[in-house]
Amino acid sequence: YMLCGFLIFNFFSSSTMTSMKSLIFASGLITKVYIPKYIITISTILSNFIFFLISLIDLVLIMIVTRADITVNVLYAPIYLIFLFIFSCGISLMLATVTVFFRDIEHIYGVLITALHFASAIFYPADIIPQKYQFVLQFNPIYYFIEGFRDSVYYGVTPHIYNLLVCFFLAFISLVIGVLVFERNQDKFILHI
């Protein structure tokens, strides 16, 4: 239960944290050679995604050792992973853009990601949160990806269509906004790097 949530959150956290500084770290390359700047940020997310897929081997081994029930609903897991990847790309493009202009955002984001970690029901079941505080989970985008992944892998049930739709819209909207923000500002990057 914990590993499902931890792996999903860890991928999102590490990919957004490293990609937000990707343009600053590649400033020498950006100022000397013309390359599409989004490639730098996307490549950071791709490398984190590859490490994430490798870490899923641990989850599979634990499931085998503990003789967990693996149902046909595990086929929904890749859908959530694709949605999570797209969502992370959108958020990362926004963060990479903002970080070029405001360097201190990485410290603020570090605090935000820590708060998000504890509000994602990774170490505890969501049911123990009183009804009047359930809105914390509902406004947490990562919770939907964790919950859907857990439903398909840990619980072995068909994820709710509502959860799938929320994850799809979160991924689509974040990618569209991320690309628009990045495209509008990428010509100014060289002045601030």
Coordinates of C-alpha atoms in Angstrom, one line a residue:
Y1 CA 0.0 0.0 0.0
M2 CA 2.7 2.4 1.0
L3 CA 5.0 1.5 -1.8
C4 CA 2.4 2.2 -4.5
G5 CA 1.9 5.7 -3.1
F6 CA 5.5 6.4 -2.4
L7 CA 6.7 5.4 -5.9
I8 CA 4.1 7.6 -7.7
F9 CA 4.8 10.6 -5.4
N10 CA 8.5 10.1 -5.6
F11 CA 8.5 10.2 -9.4
F12 CA 6.4 13.4 -9.5
S13 CA 8.5 15.0 -6.8
S14 CA 11.9 14.2 -8.3
S15 CA 11.0 14.9 -11.9
T16 CA 9.5 18.4 -11.0
M17 CA 12.3 19.3 -8.6
T18 CA 15.1 18.4 -11.1
S19 CA 13.4 19.8 -14.2
M20 CA 12.7 23.2 -12.6
K21 CA 16.5 23.8 -12.4
S22 CA 17.2 22.1 -15.8
L23 CA 17.3 25.3 -17.8
I24 CA 19.6 27.0 -15.3
F25 CA 22.0 24.1 -15.2
A26 CA 22.1 24.0 -19.0
S27 CA 22.7 27.7 -19.3
G28 CA 26.1 27.2 -20.9
L29 CA 24.6 25.1 -23.6
I30 CA 21.6 27.4 -24.2
T31 CA 23.8 30.5 -24.6
K32 CA 26.2 28.9 -27.0
V33 CA 24.1 26.6 -29.2
Y34 CA 20.6 26.9 -30.5
I35 CA 18.5 23.9 -29.5
P36 CA 14.8 23.6 -28.7
K37 CA 14.8 24.5 -25.0
Y38 CA 11.9 22.2 -24.1
I39 CA 14.2 19.2 -24.9
I40 CA 16.3 20.0 -21.9
T41 CA 13.3 19.9 -19.5
I42 CA 11.6 17.0 -21.1
S43 CA 14.8 14.9 -21.1
T44 CA 15.1 15.4 -17.4
I45 CA 11.6 14.1 -16.9
L46 CA 12.3 11.2 -19.2
S47 CA 15.4 10.1 -17.3
N48 CA 13.4 10.3 -14.0
F49 CA 10.6 8.2 -15.6
I50 CA 13.1 5.5 -16.7
F51 CA 14.4 5.3 -13.1
F52 CA 10.8 5.2 -11.9
L53 CA 10.0 2.3 -14.3
I54 CA 13.0 0.4 -13.0
S55 CA 11.9 1.0 -9.4
L56 CA 8.6 -0.6 -10.2
I57 CA 10.5 -3.9 -10.4
D58 CA 10.7 -3.7 -6.5
L59 CA 7.0 -3.4 -6.4
V60 CA 6.5 -6.4 -8.6
L61 CA 9.0 -8.5 -6.5
I62 CA 7.3 -7.5 -3.3
M63 CA 3.9 -8.5 -4.8
I64 CA 5.3 -11.9 -5.8
V65 CA 7.0 -12.5 -2.4
T66 CA 3.8 -11.5 -0.5
R67 CA 1.6 -13.5 -2.9
A68 CA -0.5 -10.5 -3.6
D69 CA -3.5 -11.1 -5.9
I70 CA -2.7 -9.8 -9.3
T71 CA -5.9 -9.3 -11.3
V72 CA -6.6 -8.2 -14.8
N73 CA -7.2 -4.7 -13.5
V74 CA -3.5 -4.2 -13.2
L75 CA -3.7 -3.3 -16.9
Y76 CA -5.1 0.1 -15.8
A77 CA -1.8 0.9 -14.1
P78 CA 0.0 1.9 -17.4
I79 CA -2.8 4.3 -18.1
Y80 CA -2.2 6.1 -14.8
L81 CA 1.5 6.1 -15.4
I82 CA 1.0 7.8 -18.8
F83 CA -1.3 10.4 -17.3
L84 CA 1.2 11.0 -14.5
F85 CA 4.0 11.4 -17.0
I86 CA 2.0 14.0 -19.0
F87 CA 0.9 15.8 -15.9
S88 CA 4.5 15.9 -14.6
C89 CA 5.6 17.3 -18.0
G90 CA 3.1 20.1 -17.8
I91 CA 4.0 21.1 -14.3
S92 CA 7.7 20.8 -15.0
L93 CA 7.5 23.1 -18.0
M94 CA 5.7 25.7 -15.9
L95 CA 8.2 25.3 -13.0
A96 CA 11.2 25.5 -15.3
T97 CA 9.9 28.7 -16.9
V98 CA 9.1 30.4 -13.6
T99 CA 12.5 29.3 -12.1
V100 CA 14.4 31.1 -14.8
F101 CA 12.8 34.4 -13.8
F102 CA 12.5 33.8 -10.0
R103 CA 15.3 31.6 -8.6
D104 CA 13.8 31.5 -5.1
I105 CA 10.8 29.5 -6.3
E106 CA 12.7 26.3 -5.8
H107 CA 12.8 26.9 -2.1
I108 CA 9.1 27.7 -2.0
Y109 CA 8.4 24.6 -4.1
G110 CA 10.4 22.4 -1.7
V111 CA 8.1 23.4 1.1
L112 CA 5.0 22.9 -1.0
I113 CA 6.1 19.5 -2.2
T114 CA 6.7 18.4 1.5
A115 CA 3.2 19.6 2.4
L116 CA 1.8 17.8 -0.6
H117 CA 3.6 14.6 0.4
F118 CA 1.8 14.5 3.8
A119 CA -1.6 15.4 2.1
S120 CA -1.4 12.6 -0.4
A121 CA -2.5 9.6 1.8
I122 CA 0.7 7.7 1.1
F123 CA 1.3 6.3 4.6
Y124 CA -2.2 6.3 5.8
P125 CA -5.6 5.3 4.4
A126 CA -7.7 8.2 3.1
D127 CA -10.7 6.9 5.1
I128 CA -9.2 8.0 8.5
I129 CA -9.4 11.7 7.5
P130 CA -12.6 13.2 9.0
Q131 CA -15.2 14.1 6.4
K132 CA -14.8 17.8 7.0
Y133 CA -11.2 17.6 6.0
Q134 CA -11.6 15.4 2.9
F135 CA -11.4 18.5 0.7
V136 CA -7.6 18.4 1.3
L137 CA -7.4 15.2 -0.7
Q138 CA -9.9 16.4 -3.3
F139 CA -7.7 19.5 -4.1
N140 CA -4.5 17.5 -4.2
P141 CA -3.9 16.4 -7.8
I142 CA -1.3 13.7 -7.0
Y143 CA -3.9 12.0 -4.8
Y144 CA -6.0 11.0 -7.8
F145 CA -3.0 9.3 -9.5
I146 CA -2.0 7.5 -6.3
E147 CA -5.6 6.3 -5.7
G148 CA -6.1 5.1 -9.3
F149 CA -2.7 3.3 -9.3
R150 CA -3.5 1.7 -5.9
D151 CA -7.0 0.6 -7.1
S152 CA -5.5 -1.2 -10.1
V153 CA -2.4 -2.7 -8.5
Y154 CA -2.9 -3.0 -4.8
Y155 CA -6.7 -3.5 -4.5
G156 CA -7.1 -5.2 -7.9
V157 CA -10.3 -3.5 -8.6
T158 CA -11.4 -1.5 -11.6
P159 CA -10.7 2.2 -11.0
H160 CA -13.6 4.6 -10.9
I161 CA -14.4 6.3 -14.2
Y162 CA -14.5 9.6 -12.3
N163 CA -10.9 9.1 -11.2
L164 CA -9.8 8.2 -14.7
L165 CA -11.4 11.3 -16.1
V166 CA -9.9 13.6 -13.4
C167 CA -6.4 12.2 -14.1
F168 CA -7.0 12.7 -17.9
F169 CA -8.1 16.3 -17.5
L170 CA -5.3 17.1 -15.0
A171 CA -2.8 15.7 -17.4
F172 CA -4.2 17.4 -20.4
I173 CA -4.8 20.8 -18.8
S174 CA -1.3 20.9 -17.1
L175 CA 0.4 20.0 -20.4
V176 CA -1.5 22.7 -22.4
I177 CA -0.8 25.4 -19.8
G178 CA 2.8 24.2 -19.4
V179 CA 3.5 24.4 -23.2
L180 CA 1.8 27.8 -23.5
V181 CA 3.7 29.3 -20.6
F182 CA 7.0 27.8 -21.9
E183 CA 6.5 28.9 -25.5
R184 CA 5.6 32.4 -24.6
N185 CA 8.7 32.9 -22.4
Q186 CA 11.4 30.8 -24.0
D187 CA 12.8 33.7 -26.1
K188 CA 13.4 35.6 -22.8
F189 CA 15.3 32.8 -21.2
I190 CA 18.7 33.8 -22.6
L191 CA 18.4 37.3 -21.0
H192 CA 17.9 35.8 -17.5
I193 CA 20.1 32.8 -17.6

